[in-house]
PDB file of C-alpha atoms in Angstrom:
ATOM      1  CA  MET A 132       9.947  -5.989 -17.036  1.00  0.00           C
ATOM      2  CA  THR A 133       9.895  -3.564 -14.132  1.00  0.00           C
ATOM      3  CA  THR A 134       9.197  -5.082 -10.622  1.00  0.00           C
ATOM      4  CA  GLU A 135       7.612  -2.390  -8.559  1.00  0.00           C
ATOM      5  CA  ASN A 136       8.128  -2.811  -4.730  1.00  0.00           C
ATOM      6  CA  ASN A 137       7.536   0.172  -2.722  1.00  0.00           C
ATOM      7  CA  VAL A 138       8.034  -1.616   0.649  1.00  0.00           C
ATOM      8  CA  SER A 139      11.169  -2.354   2.512  1.00  0.00           C
ATOM      9  CA  ASN A 140      12.236  -4.046   5.754  1.00  0.00           C
ATOM     10  CA  SER A 141      13.663  -2.314   8.689  1.00  0.00           C
ATOM     11  CA  ASN A 142      17.212  -3.374   7.937  1.00  0.00           C
ATOM     12  CA  ASP A 143      17.061  -1.699   4.619  1.00  0.00           C
ATOM     13  CA  THR A 144      15.994   1.584   6.178  1.00  0.00           C
ATOM     14  CA  GLN A 145      18.557   1.370   8.996  1.00  0.00           C
ATOM     15  CA  GLU A 146      21.452   0.671   6.284  1.00  0.00           C
ATOM     16  CA  GLN A 147      20.263   3.357   4.014  1.00  0.00           C
ATOM     17  CA  GLY A 148      20.482   5.995   6.709  1.00  0.00           C
ATOM     18  CA  ASN A 149      23.386   4.292   8.650  1.00  0.00           C
ATOM     19  CA  VAL A 150      21.694   5.075  11.998  1.00  0.00           C
ATOM     20  CA  SER A 151      22.049   3.235  15.277  1.00  0.00           C
ATOM     21  CA  GLU A 152      19.372   1.028  16.787  1.00  0.00           C
ATOM     22  CA  ALA A 153      18.417   3.866  19.300  1.00  0.00           C
ATOM     23  CA  GLU A 154      18.193   6.395  16.546  1.00  0.00           C
ATOM     24  CA  PHE A 155      16.051   4.026  14.452  1.00  0.00           C
ATOM     25  CA  ARG A 156      13.650   3.598  17.335  1.00  0.00           C
ATOM     26  CA  GLN A 157      13.436   7.383  17.710  1.00  0.00           C
ATOM     27  CA  VAL A 158      12.523   7.680  13.871  1.00  0.00           C
ATOM     28  CA  VAL A 159       9.769   4.941  14.424  1.00  0.00           C
ATOM     29  CA  GLN A 160       8.497   6.908  17.396  1.00  0.00           C
ATOM     30  CA  ALA A 161       8.464  10.194  15.660  1.00  0.00           C
ATOM     31  CA  LEU A 162       6.685   8.674  12.665  1.00  0.00           C
ATOM     32  CA  HIS A 163       3.939   7.210  14.931  1.00  0.00           C
ATOM     33  CA  GLU A 164       3.358  10.397  16.675  1.00  0.00           C
ATOM     34  CA  ASN A 165       3.230  12.336  13.563  1.00  0.00           C
ATOM     35  CA  GLY A 166       0.777   9.954  12.042  1.00  0.00           C
ATOM     36  CA  LEU A 167      -1.558  10.409  15.003  1.00  0.00           C
ATOM     37  CA  LYS A 168      -1.176  14.138  14.883  1.00  0.00           C
ATOM     38  CA  ALA A 169      -1.882  14.267  11.090  1.00  0.00           C
ATOM     39  CA  LEU A 170      -5.047  12.112  11.505  1.00  0.00           C
ATOM     40  CA  ARG A 171      -6.256  13.964  14.511  1.00  0.00           C
ATOM     41  CA  PHE A 172      -5.992  17.284  12.663  1.00  0.00           C
ATOM     42  CA  LYS A 173      -8.307  15.923   9.906  1.00  0.00           C
ATOM     43  CA  PHE A 174     -10.511  13.989  12.397  1.00  0.00           C
ATOM     44  CA  GLU A 175     -10.533  16.539  15.279  1.00  0.00           C
ATOM     45  CA  ASP A 176     -14.121  15.335  16.372  1.00  0.00           C
ATOM     46  CA  GLU A 177     -13.252  11.681  16.100  1.00  0.00           C
ATOM     47  CA  GLN A 178     -11.277   9.098  18.110  1.00  0.00           C
ATOM     48  CA  VAL A 179      -7.984   8.253  16.490  1.00  0.00           C
ATOM     49  CA  ASP A 180      -5.588   5.444  17.794  1.00  0.00           C
ATOM     50  CA  GLY A 181      -2.653   3.801  16.348  1.00  0.00           C
ATOM     51  CA  GLN A 182       0.123   1.274  17.047  1.00  0.00           C
ATOM     52  CA  VAL A 183       3.367  -0.031  15.492  1.00  0.00           C
ATOM     53  CA  LEU A 184       3.693  -3.657  14.448  1.00  0.00           C
ATOM     54  CA  ASN A 185       6.991  -5.122  13.612  1.00  0.00           C
ATOM     55  CA  HIS A 186       6.670  -7.345  10.544  1.00  0.00           C
ATOM     56  CA  GLU A 187       9.415  -9.938   9.808  1.00  0.00           C
ATOM     57  CA  VAL A 188       9.499  -8.881   6.140  1.00  0.00           C
ATOM     58  CA  TYR A 189       8.575  -5.219   6.022  1.00  0.00           C
ATOM     59  CA  GLY A 190       9.851  -4.085   9.328  1.00  0.00           C
ATOM     60  CA  PRO A 191       7.728  -1.439  11.204  1.00  0.00           C
ATOM     61  CA  ILE A 192       4.244  -1.278   9.969  1.00  0.00           C
ATOM     62  CA  PHE A 193       2.100   1.719  11.242  1.00  0.00           C
ATOM     63  CA  THR A 194      -1.611   0.970  11.749  1.00  0.00           C
ATOM     64  CA  PHE A 195      -4.232   3.567  12.588  1.00  0.00           C
ATOM     65  CA  LYS A 196      -7.946   3.498  13.566  1.00  0.00           C
ATOM     66  CA  VAL A 197     -10.621   6.244  13.367  1.00  0.00           C
ATOM     67  CA  GLU A 198     -13.829   5.724  15.243  1.00  0.00           C
ATOM     68  CA  THR A 199     -16.439   8.113  14.015  1.00  0.00           C
ATOM     69  CA  ARG A 200     -19.285   9.741  16.171  1.00  0.00           C
ATOM     70  CA  ASP A 201     -21.718   7.481  14.317  1.00  0.00           C
ATOM     71  CA  GLY A 202     -20.039   4.374  15.577  1.00  0.00           C
ATOM     72  CA  GLY A 203     -18.171   3.352  12.509  1.00  0.00           C
ATOM     73  CA  LYS A 204     -14.593   2.051  12.845  1.00  0.00           C
ATOM     74  CA  TYR A 205     -12.103   2.138  10.096  1.00  0.00           C
ATOM     75  CA  ALA A 206      -8.474   1.058  10.120  1.00  0.00           C
ATOM     76  CA  THR A 207      -5.544   1.090   7.607  1.00  0.00           C
ATOM     77  CA  GLY A 208      -1.792   0.837   7.676  1.00  0.00           C
ATOM     78  CA  PHE A 209       1.299   2.194   6.113  1.00  0.00           C
ATOM     79  CA  PHE A 210       4.766   0.986   5.563  1.00  0.00           C
ATOM     80  CA  MET A 211       7.757   2.928   7.111  1.00  0.00           C
ATOM     81  CA  ARG A 212       9.307   3.905   3.977  1.00  0.00           C
ATOM     82  CA  GLU A 213       6.070   5.593   2.469  1.00  0.00           C
ATOM     83  CA  LEU A 214       5.448   7.545   5.705  1.00  0.00           C
ATOM     84  CA  LEU A 215       9.066   8.683   5.792  1.00  0.00           C
ATOM     85  CA  HIS A 216       8.685   9.833   2.181  1.00  0.00           C
ATOM     86  CA  THR A 217       5.422  11.395   2.782  1.00  0.00           C
ATOM     87  CA  PHE A 218       6.394  13.496   5.824  1.00  0.00           C
ATOM     88  CA  GLN A 219       9.674  14.569   4.226  1.00  0.00           C
ATOM     89  CA  THR A 220       8.218  15.512   0.772  1.00  0.00           C
ATOM     90  CA  ASN A 221       4.462  15.870   0.796  1.00  0.00           C
ATOM     91  CA  GLU A 222       3.252  19.410   1.411  1.00  0.00           C
ATOM     92  CA  ASP A 223       0.003  18.103   3.269  1.00  0.00           C
ATOM     93  CA  PRO A 224       0.684  14.634   4.818  1.00  0.00           C
ATOM     94  CA  ALA A 225      -2.541  14.791   6.832  1.00  0.00           C
ATOM     95  CA  LEU A 226      -4.446  15.156   3.639  1.00  0.00           C
ATOM     96  CA  TRP A 227      -2.556  12.127   2.208  1.00  0.00           C
ATOM     97  CA  MET A 228      -3.089   9.831   5.124  1.00  0.00           C
ATOM     98  CA  SER A 229      -6.734  10.920   5.798  1.00  0.00           C
ATOM     99  CA  SER A 230      -7.574  10.178   2.119  1.00  0.00           C
ATOM    100  CA  PHE A 231      -7.384   6.338   2.635  1.00  0.00           C
ATOM    101  CA  PHE A 232      -9.854   6.776   5.451  1.00  0.00           C
ATOM    102  CA  PHE A 233     -12.224   8.610   3.493  1.00  0.00           C
ATOM    103  CA  ASP A 234     -11.993   5.995   0.735  1.00  0.00           C
ATOM    104  CA  LEU A 235     -13.011   3.275   3.434  1.00  0.00           C
ATOM    105  CA  MET A 236     -15.747   5.607   4.742  1.00  0.00           C
ATOM    106  CA  ASP A 237     -17.136   6.311   1.320  1.00  0.00           C
ATOM    107  CA  GLY A 238     -20.505   4.404   1.124  1.00  0.00           C
ATOM    108  CA  ASN A 239     -19.729   2.600   4.431  1.00  0.00           C
ATOM    109  CA  GLU A 240     -20.882   5.262   7.001  1.00  0.00           C
ATOM    110  CA  GLY A 241     -21.391   3.880  10.340  1.00  0.00           C
ATOM    111  CA  ALA A 242     -19.911   0.522   9.354  1.00  0.00           C
ATOM    112  CA  ASP A 243     -16.815  -1.297  10.656  1.00  0.00           C
ATOM    113  CA  LYS A 244     -13.988  -1.468   8.153  1.00  0.00           C
ATOM    114  CA  LEU A 245     -11.253  -2.898  10.365  1.00  0.00           C
ATOM    115  CA  LEU A 246      -8.125  -4.747   9.116  1.00  0.00           C
ATOM    116  CA  PRO A 247      -9.034  -8.001   7.449  1.00  0.00           C
ATOM    117  CA  LYS A 248      -7.957 -11.171   9.199  1.00  0.00           C
ATOM    118  CA  PRO A 249      -4.824 -12.774   7.705  1.00  0.00           C
ATOM    119  CA  PRO A 250      -5.077 -16.098   5.983  1.00  0.00           C
ATOM    120  CA  GLN A 251      -4.417 -18.862   8.379  1.00  0.00           C
ATOM    121  CA  SER A 252      -3.069 -21.342   6.073  1.00  0.00           C
ATOM    122  CA  GLU A 253      -1.456 -21.829   2.625  1.00  0.00           C
ATOM    123  CA  ASP A 254      -4.911 -22.826   1.067  1.00  0.00           C
ATOM    124  CA  GLU A 255      -6.671 -19.658   2.601  1.00  0.00           C
ATOM    125  CA  ALA A 256      -3.615 -17.543   1.230  1.00  0.00           C
ATOM    126  CA  LYS A 257      -4.037 -19.137  -2.340  1.00  0.00           C
ATOM    127  CA  ALA A 258      -7.852 -18.585  -2.266  1.00  0.00           C
ATOM    128  CA  LEU A 259      -7.316 -15.002  -1.232  1.00  0.00           C
ATOM    129  CA  ILE A 260      -4.993 -14.458  -4.196  1.00  0.00           C
ATOM    130  CA  ASP A 261      -7.026 -16.534  -6.801  1.00  0.00           C
ATOM    131  CA  ASN A 262     -10.450 -15.648  -5.854  1.00  0.00           C
ATOM    132  CA  VAL A 263     -10.185 -11.948  -4.533  1.00  0.00           C
ATOM    133  CA  ILE A 264      -6.825 -10.151  -5.192  1.00  0.00           C
ATOM    134  CA  VAL A 265      -6.004 -11.207  -8.898  1.00  0.00           C
ATOM    135  CA  PRO A 266      -9.429 -10.787 -10.214  1.00  0.00           C
ATOM    136  CA  TYR A 267      -9.944  -7.435  -8.329  1.00  0.00           C
ATOM    137  CA  CYS A 268      -6.385  -6.160  -9.747  1.00  0.00           C
ATOM    138  CA  ALA A 269      -7.172  -7.386 -13.259  1.00  0.00           C
ATOM    139  CA  GLN A 270     -10.544  -5.588 -13.384  1.00  0.00           C
ATOM    140  CA  THR A 271      -9.255  -2.513 -11.740  1.00  0.00           C
ATOM    141  CA  VAL A 272      -6.324  -1.959 -14.149  1.00  0.00           C
ATOM    142  CA  ARG A 273      -8.444  -2.763 -17.289  1.00  0.00           C
ATOM    143  CA  ASN A 274     -11.139  -0.241 -15.940  1.00  0.00           C
ATOM    144  CA  GLU A 275      -8.309   2.347 -15.491  1.00  0.00           C
ATOM    145  CA  PHE A 276      -7.276   1.947 -19.134  1.00  0.00           C
ATOM    146  CA  PRO A 277     -10.416   1.057 -21.015  1.00  0.00           C
ATOM    147  CA  ASN A 278      -8.928   2.128 -24.375  1.00  0.00           C
ATOM    148  CA  GLU A 279      -5.926  -0.086 -23.974  1.00  0.00           C
ATOM    149  CA  GLN A 280      -5.589  -3.843 -24.249  1.00  0.00           C
ATOM    150  CA  VAL A 281      -4.014  -4.673 -20.814  1.00  0.00           C
ATOM    151  CA  TYR A 282      -2.233  -7.954 -20.219  1.00  0.00           C
ATOM    152  CA  VAL A 283      -2.622  -9.381 -16.777  1.00  0.00           C
ATOM    153  CA  ASP A 284      -1.159 -12.771 -15.548  1.00  0.00           C
ATOM    154  CA  LEU A 285       0.719 -14.537 -12.959  1.00  0.00           C
ATOM    155  CA  ASP A 286       4.320 -15.377 -13.315  1.00  0.00           C
ATOM    156  CA  LEU A 287       7.466 -16.489 -11.472  1.00  0.00           C
ATOM    157  CA  HIS A 288      10.153 -13.861 -10.969  1.00  0.00           C
ATOM    158  CA  GLU A 289      13.724 -15.285 -10.465  1.00  0.00           C
ATOM    159  CA  GLU A 290      14.468 -12.850  -7.603  1.00  0.00           C
ATOM    160  CA  HIS A 291      10.948 -11.854  -6.146  1.00  0.00           C
ATOM    161  CA  GLY A 292       9.114 -15.186  -6.493  1.00  0.00           C
ATOM    162  CA  PRO A 293       5.397 -15.314  -7.610  1.00  0.00           C
ATOM    163  CA  VAL A 294       4.333 -11.936  -9.185  1.00  0.00           C
ATOM    164  CA  LEU A 295       1.198 -10.414 -10.809  1.00  0.00           C
ATOM    165  CA  GLU A 296       2.161  -8.989 -14.209  1.00  0.00           C
ATOM    166  CA  ALA A 297       0.301  -6.135 -15.996  1.00  0.00           C
ATOM    167  CA  GLY A 298       1.308  -4.479 -19.218  1.00  0.00           C
ATOM    168  CA  PHE A 299       0.215  -2.960 -22.385  1.00  0.00           C
ATOM    169  CA  THR A 300       0.293  -5.205 -25.563  1.00  0.00           C
ATOM    170  CA  SER A 301       0.391  -2.094 -27.794  1.00  0.00           C
ATOM    171  CA  ILE A 302       3.871  -1.135 -26.400  1.00  0.00           C
ATOM    172  CA  THR A 303       6.266  -3.512 -28.310  1.00  0.00           C
ATOM    173  CA  ASP A 304       9.608  -1.576 -28.006  1.00  0.00           C
ATOM    174  CA  GLY A 305      11.106  -1.462 -24.471  1.00  0.00           C
ATOM    175  CA  ASN A 306       9.617  -2.082 -20.993  1.00  0.00           C
ATOM    176  CA  ASN A 307       5.949  -2.696 -21.288  1.00  0.00           C
ATOM    177  CA  ILE A 308       5.179  -4.760 -18.088  1.00  0.00           C
ATOM    178  CA  CYS A 309       4.840  -3.873 -14.382  1.00  0.00           C
ATOM    179  CA  ALA A 310       5.165  -6.908 -12.021  1.00  0.00           C
ATOM    180  CA  LEU A 311       4.174  -6.879  -8.262  1.00  0.00           C
ATOM    181  CA  PRO A 312       5.206  -9.621  -5.867  1.00  0.00           C
ATOM    182  CA  LEU A 313       2.170 -11.435  -4.537  1.00  0.00           C
ATOM    183  CA  HIS A 314       3.113 -10.967  -1.032  1.00  0.00           C
ATOM    184  CA  VAL A 315       3.111  -7.169  -1.597  1.00  0.00           C
ATOM    185  CA  LEU A 316      -0.348  -7.265  -2.909  1.00  0.00           C
ATOM    186  CA  ILE A 317      -1.381  -9.440   0.048  1.00  0.00           C
ATOM    187  CA  ALA A 318       0.346  -6.893   2.394  1.00  0.00           C
ATOM    188  CA  HIS A 319      -1.644  -4.071   0.919  1.00  0.00           C
ATOM    189  CA  PHE A 320      -4.958  -5.961   1.073  1.00  0.00           C
ATOM    190  CA  LEU A 321      -4.414  -6.939   4.851  1.00  0.00           C
ATOM    191  CA  LEU A 322      -3.711  -3.157   5.632  1.00  0.00           C
ATOM    192  CA  ASN A 323      -7.114  -2.191   4.023  1.00  0.00           C
ATOM    193  CA  ARG A 324      -4.935  -0.545   1.163  1.00  0.00           C
ATOM    194  CA  ASP A 325      -5.946  -0.966  -2.480  1.00  0.00           C
ATOM    195  CA  PRO A 326      -3.728  -3.751  -3.788  1.00  0.00           C
ATOM    196  CA  ALA A 327      -4.202  -2.509  -7.344  1.00  0.00           C
ATOM    197  CA  ASP A 328      -2.940   0.928  -6.604  1.00  0.00           C
ATOM    198  CA  PRO A 329       0.839   0.255  -7.000  1.00  0.00           C
ATOM    199  CA  ILE A 330       0.078  -1.701 -10.236  1.00  0.00           C
ATOM    200  CA  VAL A 331      -1.922   1.140 -11.683  1.00  0.00           C
ATOM    201  CA  GLN A 332       0.916   3.605 -10.595  1.00  0.00           C
ATOM    202  CA  GLY A 333       3.464   1.290 -12.233  1.00  0.00           C
ATOM    203  CA  LEU A 334       1.630   1.250 -15.432  1.00  0.00           C
ATOM    204  CA  TYR A 335       1.300   5.008 -15.547  1.00  0.00           C
ATOM    205  CA  ARG A 336       4.873   5.308 -15.181  1.00  0.00           C
ATOM    206  CA  ILE A 337       5.417   2.923 -18.176  1.00  0.00           C
ATOM    207  CA  ARG A 338       3.113   5.249 -20.299  1.00  0.00           C
ATOM    208  CA  GLU A 339       4.974   8.198 -19.314  1.00  0.00           C
ATOM    209  CA  GLU A 340       8.438   6.461 -20.288  1.00  0.00           C
ATOM    210  CA  HIS A 341       6.930   5.983 -23.697  1.00  0.00           C
ATOM    211  CA  GLY A 342       5.572   9.518 -23.962  1.00  0.00           C
ATOM    212  CA  LEU A 343       2.021   8.377 -23.767  1.00  0.00           C
ATOM    213  CA  GLU A 344       0.937  10.552 -20.871  1.00  0.00           C
TER     214      GLU A 344
END
């Protein structure tokens, strides 16, 4: 089983780069400014704002808001590791970042798509997982692979805790399951990001490993 986890906390980032606290703050500030510049390049006639939130698990989270001329307000967020990777390796970071906003705007012109309110209790979190995130992810991955029988279920991982598993029943030799911790899926949802996207990416990697792509 492969556990996909594309987020890290700030300590991981600092240790990997062996940087001082001051240097780390400079990196955070540079990412924030580059994010604003990238989005303002794509939305030059709109109002673009952003802020950095320090999450106890994921470290710095970069949230941005675009307010369009027709009054629509759209917000999404990014983890530090993915912004670092994007600005270091992506030929067009502005296109990548703006694509998430275009997805929010699609069919919602003039509406507000701000960040969802986090669950305020364990019951609310459980309801979000059981009634929204898991059904959505299951439907999305099955729609993505309509010619495959896709297995989707919850499980308890020894290291990562509760996870959502998805895999191909037709693959019987080697790794055939991608698993995402539920807290990662919730984090994506609360940032107006598609929680099924990292699962779909993981499943495509499994297919590539088995020569099916």
